[in-house]
XYZ file of N, CA and C in Angstrom:
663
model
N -94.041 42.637 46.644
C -94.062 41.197 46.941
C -92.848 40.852 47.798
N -92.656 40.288 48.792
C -92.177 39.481 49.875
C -91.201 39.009 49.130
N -89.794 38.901 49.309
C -88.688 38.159 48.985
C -89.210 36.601 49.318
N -89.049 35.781 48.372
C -89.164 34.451 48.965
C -87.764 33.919 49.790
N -88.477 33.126 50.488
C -87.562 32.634 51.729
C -86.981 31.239 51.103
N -85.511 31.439 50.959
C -84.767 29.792 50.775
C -85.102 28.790 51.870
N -85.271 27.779 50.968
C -85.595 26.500 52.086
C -84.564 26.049 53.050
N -84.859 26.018 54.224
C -83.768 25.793 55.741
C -83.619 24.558 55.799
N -82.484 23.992 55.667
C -81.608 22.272 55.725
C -82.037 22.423 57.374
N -82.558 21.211 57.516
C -82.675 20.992 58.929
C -81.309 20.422 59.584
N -80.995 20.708 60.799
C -79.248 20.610 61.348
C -79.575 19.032 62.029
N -78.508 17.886 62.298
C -78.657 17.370 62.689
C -79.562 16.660 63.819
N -79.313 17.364 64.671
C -80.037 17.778 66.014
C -81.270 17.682 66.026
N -82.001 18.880 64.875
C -83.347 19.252 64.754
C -84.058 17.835 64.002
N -83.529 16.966 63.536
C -83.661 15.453 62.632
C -83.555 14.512 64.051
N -83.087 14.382 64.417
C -83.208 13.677 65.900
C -84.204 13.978 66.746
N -84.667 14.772 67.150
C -85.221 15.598 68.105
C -86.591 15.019 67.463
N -86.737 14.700 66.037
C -88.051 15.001 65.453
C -88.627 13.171 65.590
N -87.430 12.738 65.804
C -87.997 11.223 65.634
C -88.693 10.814 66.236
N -88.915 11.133 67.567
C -89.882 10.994 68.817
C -89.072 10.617 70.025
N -90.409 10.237 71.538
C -89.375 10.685 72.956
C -88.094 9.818 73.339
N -88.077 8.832 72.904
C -86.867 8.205 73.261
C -85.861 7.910 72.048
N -84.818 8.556 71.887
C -83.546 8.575 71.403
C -82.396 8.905 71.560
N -81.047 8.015 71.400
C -80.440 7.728 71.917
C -79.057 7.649 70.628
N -77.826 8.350 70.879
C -77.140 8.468 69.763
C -75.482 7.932 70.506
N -75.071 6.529 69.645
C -73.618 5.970 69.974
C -73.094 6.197 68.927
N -71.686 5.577 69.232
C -70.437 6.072 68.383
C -70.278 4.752 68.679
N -69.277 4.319 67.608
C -68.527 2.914 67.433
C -67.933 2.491 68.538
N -67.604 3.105 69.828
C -67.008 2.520 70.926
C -68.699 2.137 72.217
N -69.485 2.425 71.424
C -70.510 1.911 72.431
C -71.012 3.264 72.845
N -70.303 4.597 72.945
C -70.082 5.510 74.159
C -71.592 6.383 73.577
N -72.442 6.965 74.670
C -73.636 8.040 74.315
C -72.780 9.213 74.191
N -73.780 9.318 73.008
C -73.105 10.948 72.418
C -74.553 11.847 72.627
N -75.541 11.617 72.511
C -76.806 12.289 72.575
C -78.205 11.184 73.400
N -78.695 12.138 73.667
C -79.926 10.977 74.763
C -80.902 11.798 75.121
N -82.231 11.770 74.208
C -83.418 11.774 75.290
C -84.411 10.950 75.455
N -84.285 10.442 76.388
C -85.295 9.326 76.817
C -86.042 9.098 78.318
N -86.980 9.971 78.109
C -87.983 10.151 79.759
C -88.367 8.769 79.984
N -88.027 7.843 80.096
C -88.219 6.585 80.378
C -86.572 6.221 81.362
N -85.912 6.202 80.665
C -85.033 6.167 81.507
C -84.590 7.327 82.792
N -84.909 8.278 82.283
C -84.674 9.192 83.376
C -86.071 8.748 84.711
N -86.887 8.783 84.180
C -87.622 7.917 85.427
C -87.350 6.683 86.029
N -86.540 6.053 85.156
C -85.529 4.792 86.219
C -84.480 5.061 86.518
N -83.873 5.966 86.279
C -82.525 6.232 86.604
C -82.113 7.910 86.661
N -82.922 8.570 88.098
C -82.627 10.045 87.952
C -81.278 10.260 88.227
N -81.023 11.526 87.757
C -79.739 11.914 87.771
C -78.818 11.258 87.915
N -79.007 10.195 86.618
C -78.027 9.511 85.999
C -77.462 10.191 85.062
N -75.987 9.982 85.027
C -75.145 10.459 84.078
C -74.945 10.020 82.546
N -75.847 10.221 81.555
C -75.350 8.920 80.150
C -74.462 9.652 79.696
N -74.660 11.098 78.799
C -74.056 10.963 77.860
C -72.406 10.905 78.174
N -71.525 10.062 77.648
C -69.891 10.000 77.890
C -70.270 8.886 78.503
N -71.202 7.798 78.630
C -71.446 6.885 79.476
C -71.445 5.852 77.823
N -70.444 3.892 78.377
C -71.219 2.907 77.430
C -72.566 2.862 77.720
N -72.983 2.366 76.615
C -74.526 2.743 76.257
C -75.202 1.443 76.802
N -74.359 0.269 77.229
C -74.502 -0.884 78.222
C -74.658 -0.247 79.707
N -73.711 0.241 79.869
C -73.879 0.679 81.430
C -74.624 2.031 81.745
N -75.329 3.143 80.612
C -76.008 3.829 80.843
C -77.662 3.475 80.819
N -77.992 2.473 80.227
C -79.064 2.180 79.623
C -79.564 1.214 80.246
N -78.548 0.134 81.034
C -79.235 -0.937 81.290
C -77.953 -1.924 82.724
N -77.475 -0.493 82.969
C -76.939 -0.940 84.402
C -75.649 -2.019 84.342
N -75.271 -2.368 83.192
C -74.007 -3.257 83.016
C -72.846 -2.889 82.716
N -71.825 -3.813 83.081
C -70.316 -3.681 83.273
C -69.799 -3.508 81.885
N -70.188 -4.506 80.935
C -69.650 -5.218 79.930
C -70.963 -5.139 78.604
N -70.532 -4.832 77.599
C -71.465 -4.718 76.530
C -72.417 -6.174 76.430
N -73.365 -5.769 76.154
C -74.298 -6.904 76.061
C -73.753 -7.864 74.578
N -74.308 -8.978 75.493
C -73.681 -10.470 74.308
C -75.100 -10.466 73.234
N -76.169 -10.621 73.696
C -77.491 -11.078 72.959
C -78.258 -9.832 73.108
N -79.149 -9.963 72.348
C -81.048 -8.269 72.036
C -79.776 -7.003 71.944
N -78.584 -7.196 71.621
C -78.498 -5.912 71.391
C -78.362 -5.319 70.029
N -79.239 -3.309 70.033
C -80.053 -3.416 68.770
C -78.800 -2.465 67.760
N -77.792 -1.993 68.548
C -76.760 -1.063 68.204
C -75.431 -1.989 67.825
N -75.313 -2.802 67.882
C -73.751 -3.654 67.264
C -74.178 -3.931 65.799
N -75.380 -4.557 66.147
C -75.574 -5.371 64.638
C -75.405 -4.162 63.111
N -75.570 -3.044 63.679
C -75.548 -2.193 63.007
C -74.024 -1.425 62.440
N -73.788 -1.371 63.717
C -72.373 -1.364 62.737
C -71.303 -2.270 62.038
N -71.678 -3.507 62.414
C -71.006 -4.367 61.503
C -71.710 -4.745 60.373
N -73.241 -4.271 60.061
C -73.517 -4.796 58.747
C -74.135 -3.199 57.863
N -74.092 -2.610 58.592
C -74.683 -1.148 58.023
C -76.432 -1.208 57.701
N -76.365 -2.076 58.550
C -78.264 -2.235 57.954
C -79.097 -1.916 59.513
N -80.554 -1.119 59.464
C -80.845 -1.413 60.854
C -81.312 -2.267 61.274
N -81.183 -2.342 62.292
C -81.606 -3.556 63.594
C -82.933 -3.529 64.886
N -83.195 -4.609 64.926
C -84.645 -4.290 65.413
C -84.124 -5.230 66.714
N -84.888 -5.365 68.430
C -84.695 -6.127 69.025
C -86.470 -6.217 69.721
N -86.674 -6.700 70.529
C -87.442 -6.475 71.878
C -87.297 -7.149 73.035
N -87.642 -6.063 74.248
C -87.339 -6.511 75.091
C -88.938 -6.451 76.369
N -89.009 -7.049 77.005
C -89.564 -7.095 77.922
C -89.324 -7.147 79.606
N -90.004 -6.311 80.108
C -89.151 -5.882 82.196
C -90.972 -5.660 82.253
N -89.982 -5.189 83.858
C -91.419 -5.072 84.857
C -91.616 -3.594 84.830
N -93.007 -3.146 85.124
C -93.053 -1.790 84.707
C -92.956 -0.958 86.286
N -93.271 0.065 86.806
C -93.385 0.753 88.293
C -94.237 -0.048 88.633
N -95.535 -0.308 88.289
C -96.335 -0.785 88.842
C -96.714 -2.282 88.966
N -95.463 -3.250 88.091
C -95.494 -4.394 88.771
C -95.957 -5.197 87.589
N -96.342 -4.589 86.847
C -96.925 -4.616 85.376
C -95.967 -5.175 84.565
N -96.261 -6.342 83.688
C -95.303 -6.413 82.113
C -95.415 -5.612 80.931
N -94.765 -4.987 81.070
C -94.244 -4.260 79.653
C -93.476 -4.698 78.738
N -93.779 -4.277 77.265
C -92.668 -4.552 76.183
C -92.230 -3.034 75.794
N -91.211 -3.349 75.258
C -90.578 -2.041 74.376
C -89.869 -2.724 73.350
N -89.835 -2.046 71.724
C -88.846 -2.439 71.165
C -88.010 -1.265 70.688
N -86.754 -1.761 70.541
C -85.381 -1.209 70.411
C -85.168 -0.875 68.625
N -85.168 0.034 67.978
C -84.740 0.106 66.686
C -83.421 0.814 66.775
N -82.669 0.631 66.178
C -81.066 0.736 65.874
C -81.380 1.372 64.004
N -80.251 2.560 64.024
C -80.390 3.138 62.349
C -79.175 3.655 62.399
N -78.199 3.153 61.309
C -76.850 3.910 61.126
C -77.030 5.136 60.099
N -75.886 5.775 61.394
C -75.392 7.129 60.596
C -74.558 7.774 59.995
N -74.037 7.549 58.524
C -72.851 7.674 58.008
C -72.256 9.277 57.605
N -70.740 8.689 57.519
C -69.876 10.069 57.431
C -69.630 10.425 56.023
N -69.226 11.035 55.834
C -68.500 11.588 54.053
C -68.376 10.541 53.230
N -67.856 9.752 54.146
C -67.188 8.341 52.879
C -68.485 7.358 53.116
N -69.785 7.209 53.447
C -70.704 6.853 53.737
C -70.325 5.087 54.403
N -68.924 5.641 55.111
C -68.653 4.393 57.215
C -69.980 5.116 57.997
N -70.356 3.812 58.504
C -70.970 3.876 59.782
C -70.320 4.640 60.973
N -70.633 5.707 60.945
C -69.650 6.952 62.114
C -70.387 6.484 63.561
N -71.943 6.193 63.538
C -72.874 6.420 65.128
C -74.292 5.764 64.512
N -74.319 5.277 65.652
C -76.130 4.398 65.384
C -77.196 5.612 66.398
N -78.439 5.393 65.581
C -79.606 6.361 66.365
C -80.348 5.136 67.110
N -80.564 4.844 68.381
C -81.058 3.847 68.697
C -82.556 4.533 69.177
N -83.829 3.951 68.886
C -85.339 4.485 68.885
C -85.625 3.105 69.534
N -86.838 3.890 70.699
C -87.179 2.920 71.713
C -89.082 3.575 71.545
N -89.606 1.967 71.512
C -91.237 2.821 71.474
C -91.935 1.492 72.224
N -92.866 1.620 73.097
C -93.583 1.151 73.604
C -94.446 -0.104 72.937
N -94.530 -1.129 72.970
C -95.188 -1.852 72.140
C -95.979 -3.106 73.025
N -96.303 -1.933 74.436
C -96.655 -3.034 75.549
C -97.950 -3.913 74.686
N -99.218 -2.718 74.002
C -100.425 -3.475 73.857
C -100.465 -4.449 72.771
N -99.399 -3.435 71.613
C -99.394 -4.874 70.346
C -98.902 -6.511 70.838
N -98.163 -6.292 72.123
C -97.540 -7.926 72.684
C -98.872 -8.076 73.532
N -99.755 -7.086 74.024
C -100.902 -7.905 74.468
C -101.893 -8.802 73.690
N -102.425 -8.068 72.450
C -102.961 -8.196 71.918
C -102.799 -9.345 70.849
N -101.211 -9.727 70.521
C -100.950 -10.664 69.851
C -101.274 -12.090 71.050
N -100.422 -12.279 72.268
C -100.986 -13.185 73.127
C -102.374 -13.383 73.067
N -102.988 -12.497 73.272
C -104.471 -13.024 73.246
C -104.938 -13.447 71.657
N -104.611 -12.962 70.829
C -105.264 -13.254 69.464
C -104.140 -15.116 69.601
N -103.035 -15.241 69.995
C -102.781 -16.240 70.955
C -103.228 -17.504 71.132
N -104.039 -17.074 72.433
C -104.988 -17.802 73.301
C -106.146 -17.810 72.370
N -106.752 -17.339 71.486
C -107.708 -17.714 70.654
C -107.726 -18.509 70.170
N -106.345 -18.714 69.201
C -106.171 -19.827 68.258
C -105.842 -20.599 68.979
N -105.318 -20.913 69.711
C -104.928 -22.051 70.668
C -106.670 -23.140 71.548
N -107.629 -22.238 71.368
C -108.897 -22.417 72.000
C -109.147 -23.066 70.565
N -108.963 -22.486 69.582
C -109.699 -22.952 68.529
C -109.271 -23.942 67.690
N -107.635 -24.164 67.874
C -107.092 -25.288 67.485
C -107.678 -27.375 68.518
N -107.562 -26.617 69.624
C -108.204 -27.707 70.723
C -109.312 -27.776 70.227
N -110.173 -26.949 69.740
C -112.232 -27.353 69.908
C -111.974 -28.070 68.430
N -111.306 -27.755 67.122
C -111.461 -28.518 66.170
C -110.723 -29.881 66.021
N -109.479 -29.836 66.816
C -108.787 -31.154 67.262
C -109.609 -32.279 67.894
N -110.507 -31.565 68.283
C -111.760 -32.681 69.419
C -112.656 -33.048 68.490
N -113.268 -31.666 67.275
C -114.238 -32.166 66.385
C -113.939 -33.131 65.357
N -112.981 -33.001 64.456
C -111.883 -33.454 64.225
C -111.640 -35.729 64.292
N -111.582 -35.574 65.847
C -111.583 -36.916 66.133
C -112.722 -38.119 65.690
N -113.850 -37.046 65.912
C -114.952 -37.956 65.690
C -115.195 -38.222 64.281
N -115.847 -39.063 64.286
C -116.289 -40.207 62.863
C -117.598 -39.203 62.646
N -118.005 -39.374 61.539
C -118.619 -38.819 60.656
C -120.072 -38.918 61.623
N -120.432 -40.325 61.582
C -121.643 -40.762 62.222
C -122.113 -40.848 63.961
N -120.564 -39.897 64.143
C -120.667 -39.419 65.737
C -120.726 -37.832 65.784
N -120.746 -37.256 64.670
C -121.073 -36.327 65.085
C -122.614 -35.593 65.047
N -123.001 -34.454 65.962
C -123.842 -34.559 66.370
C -124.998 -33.790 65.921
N -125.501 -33.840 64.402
C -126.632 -33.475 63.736
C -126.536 -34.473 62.613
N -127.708 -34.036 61.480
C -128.274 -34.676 60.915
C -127.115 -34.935 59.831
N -126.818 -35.931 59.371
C -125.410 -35.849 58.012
C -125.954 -35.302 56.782
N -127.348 -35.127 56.615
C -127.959 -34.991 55.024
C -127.682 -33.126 55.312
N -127.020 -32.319 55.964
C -126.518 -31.310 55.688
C -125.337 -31.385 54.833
N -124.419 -32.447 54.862
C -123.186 -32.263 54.147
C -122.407 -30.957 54.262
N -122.220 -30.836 55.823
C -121.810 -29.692 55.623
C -120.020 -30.494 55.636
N -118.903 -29.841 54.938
C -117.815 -29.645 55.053
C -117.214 -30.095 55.819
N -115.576 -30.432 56.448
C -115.223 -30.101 57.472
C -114.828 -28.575 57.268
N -114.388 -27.959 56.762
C -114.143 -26.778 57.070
C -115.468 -25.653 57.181
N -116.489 -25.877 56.499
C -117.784 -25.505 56.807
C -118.122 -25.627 58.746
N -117.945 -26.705 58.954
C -118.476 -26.861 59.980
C -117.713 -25.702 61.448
N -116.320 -24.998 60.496
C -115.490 -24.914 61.661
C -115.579 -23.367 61.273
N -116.339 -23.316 60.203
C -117.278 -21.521 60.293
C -117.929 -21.413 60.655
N -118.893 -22.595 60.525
C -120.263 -22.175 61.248
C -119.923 -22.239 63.107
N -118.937 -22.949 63.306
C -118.932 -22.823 64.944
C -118.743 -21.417 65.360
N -117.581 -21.033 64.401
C -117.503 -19.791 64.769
C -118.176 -18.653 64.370
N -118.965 -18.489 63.258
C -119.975 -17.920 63.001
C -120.856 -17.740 64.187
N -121.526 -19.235 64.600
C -122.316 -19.256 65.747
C -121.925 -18.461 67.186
N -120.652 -18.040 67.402
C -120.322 -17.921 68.579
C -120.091 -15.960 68.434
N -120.409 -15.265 67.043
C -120.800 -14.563 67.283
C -119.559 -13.824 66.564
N -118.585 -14.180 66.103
C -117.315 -13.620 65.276
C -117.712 -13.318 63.586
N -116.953 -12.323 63.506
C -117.038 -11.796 62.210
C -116.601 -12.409 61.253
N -116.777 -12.087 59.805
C -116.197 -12.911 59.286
C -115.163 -12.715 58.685
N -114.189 -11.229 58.857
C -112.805 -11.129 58.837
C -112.023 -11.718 60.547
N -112.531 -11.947 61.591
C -111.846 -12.543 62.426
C -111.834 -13.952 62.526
N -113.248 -14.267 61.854
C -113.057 -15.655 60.956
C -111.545 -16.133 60.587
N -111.638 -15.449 59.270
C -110.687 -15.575 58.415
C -109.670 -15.227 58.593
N -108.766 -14.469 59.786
C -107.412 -14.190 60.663
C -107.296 -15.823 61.742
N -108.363 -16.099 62.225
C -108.086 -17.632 63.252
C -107.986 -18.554 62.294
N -108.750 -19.050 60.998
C -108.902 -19.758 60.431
C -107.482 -19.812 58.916
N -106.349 -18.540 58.950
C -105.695 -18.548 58.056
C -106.370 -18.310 56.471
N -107.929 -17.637 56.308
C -107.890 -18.119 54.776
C -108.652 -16.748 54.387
N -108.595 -16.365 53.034
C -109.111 -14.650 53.198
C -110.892 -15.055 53.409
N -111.122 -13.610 53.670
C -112.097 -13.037 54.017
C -113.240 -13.375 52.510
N -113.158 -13.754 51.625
C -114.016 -13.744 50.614
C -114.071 -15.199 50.634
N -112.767 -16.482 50.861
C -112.855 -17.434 51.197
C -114.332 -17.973 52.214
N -113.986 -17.344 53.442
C -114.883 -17.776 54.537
C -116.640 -17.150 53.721
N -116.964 -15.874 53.028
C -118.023 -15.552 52.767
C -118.563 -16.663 51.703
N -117.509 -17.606 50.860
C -117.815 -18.316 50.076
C -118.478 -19.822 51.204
N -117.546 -20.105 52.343
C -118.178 -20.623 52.870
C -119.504 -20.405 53.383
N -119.560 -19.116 54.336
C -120.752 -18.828 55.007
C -122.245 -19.139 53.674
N -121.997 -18.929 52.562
C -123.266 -18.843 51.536
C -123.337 -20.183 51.684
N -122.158 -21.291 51.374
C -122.696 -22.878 50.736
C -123.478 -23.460 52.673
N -122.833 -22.662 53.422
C -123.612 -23.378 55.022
C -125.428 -22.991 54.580
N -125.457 -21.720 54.604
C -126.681 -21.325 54.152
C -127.576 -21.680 53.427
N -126.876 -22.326 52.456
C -127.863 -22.954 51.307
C -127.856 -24.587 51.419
N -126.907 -25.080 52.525
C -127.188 -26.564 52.873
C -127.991 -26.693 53.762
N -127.808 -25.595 55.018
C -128.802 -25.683 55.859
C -130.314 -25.212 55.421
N -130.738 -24.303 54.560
C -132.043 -23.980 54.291
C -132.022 -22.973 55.191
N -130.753 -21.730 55.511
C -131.675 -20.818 56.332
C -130.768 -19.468 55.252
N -131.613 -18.320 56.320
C -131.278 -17.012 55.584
C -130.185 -15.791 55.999
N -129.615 -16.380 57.500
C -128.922 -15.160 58.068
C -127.940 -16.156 59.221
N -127.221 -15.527 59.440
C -126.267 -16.377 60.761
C -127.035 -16.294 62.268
N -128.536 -15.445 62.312
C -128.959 -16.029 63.758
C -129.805 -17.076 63.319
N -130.094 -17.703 62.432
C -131.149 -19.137 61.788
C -129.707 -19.968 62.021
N -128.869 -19.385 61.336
C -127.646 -20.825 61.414
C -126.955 -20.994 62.903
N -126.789 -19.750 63.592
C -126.257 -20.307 65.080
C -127.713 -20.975 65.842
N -129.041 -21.039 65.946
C -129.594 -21.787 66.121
C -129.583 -22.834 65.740
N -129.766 -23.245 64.479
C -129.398 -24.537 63.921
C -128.011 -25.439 64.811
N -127.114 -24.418 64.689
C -125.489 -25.130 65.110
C -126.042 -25.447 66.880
N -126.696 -24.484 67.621
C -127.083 -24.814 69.190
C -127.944 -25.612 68.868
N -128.557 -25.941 68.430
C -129.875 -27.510 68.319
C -128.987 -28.606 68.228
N -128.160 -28.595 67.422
C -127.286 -29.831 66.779
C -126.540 -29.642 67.690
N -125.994 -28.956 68.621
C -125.053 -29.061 70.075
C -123.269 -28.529 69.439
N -123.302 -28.263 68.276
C -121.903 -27.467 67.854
C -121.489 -26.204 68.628
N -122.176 -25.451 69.108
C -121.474 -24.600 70.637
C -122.237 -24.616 71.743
């Protein structure tokens, strides 16, 4: 039988290396002690960082940054730090990235050097804008429904449907689920199904293409 093999302490280095492509290692004077980040080297070839402030290697300045920066906060409170930032990409494009900051302590467990981690977060900032522009569409269409008097709006009243009924079934009608329902509308997902049943059983129908007809007859989308 095979001698078993003692388990190998991973060395500093090999713990860095593992975090993913962009990382970036300061010391309390600002200064890069370690750096790989193919993002910057595509904006800045044969640029010099490491022995470089991590202001003027990273982001072209004289003087340490006053505000978004994700490496100070860290050593004065020992906790990590999160920032984001947003630039233009090669292609003209908006991009986000955010900045994570993680201290790294010595013997006496002082903040000796921060690991600063940079990751792409262009689509989650897309995707939040637009989820965005949704609610913002959907805050206006119920602000308008909203205004009108009971006896202006435009179906029969012996539905009794709700106001908040009415502002599922719009969106029901328009073809949304009923967990994206319940993300525009703020209320859980078993909430809105409690609605979708009482629309159903006021209106007299059996499925949401009987009720988005109903809602297009009555002129609700």
């Amino acid at each position: 039988m095979a001698p078993k093999r003692k388990p190998t302490t991973p060395t500093t280095w090999q713990i860095l290396t593992s975090l993913g492509e962009a990382v970036v290692v300061v010391d309390r004077d600002l200064r890069v002690l370690w750096c790989r980040d193919p993002l910057l080297a595509l904006h800045r070839p044969g640029a010099t960082i490491v022995g470089q402030p991590c202001y003027a290697a990273l982001l072209g300045r004289r003087e340490p940054c006053t505000d978004g920066c994700p490496v100070q906060p860290v050593f004065a409170t020992g906790r990590p730090h999160a920032v984001e930032r947003r630039f233009m990409g090669p292609d003209g494009g908006e991009q986000w990235r955010e900045a994570r900051a993680y201290p790294i302590v010595d013997g006496q467990g002082r903040v000796a050097y921060a690991a600063r981690i940079s990751f792409d977060i262009t689509q989650r900032k897309l995707r939040q804008a637009a989820h965005r522009r949704d609610r913002e569409a959907l805050e206006r269409s119920l602000s308008e429904l909203n205004r009108l008097q009971v006896d202006q709006l435009p179906f029969q009243p012996a539905a009794a449907l709700t106001r908040r009924e009415l502002e599922v079934l719009r969106l029901l009608a328009q073809g949304l689920s009923k967990p994206r329902i319940a993300v525009l509308l703020g209320i859980s997902a078993n909430t809105v199904k409690r609605h979708v049943t009482n629309i159903f059983n006021k209106l007299g129908v059996n499925d949401r293409a009987q009720a988005a007809v109903w809602a297009a007859r009555q002129g609700l989308v």
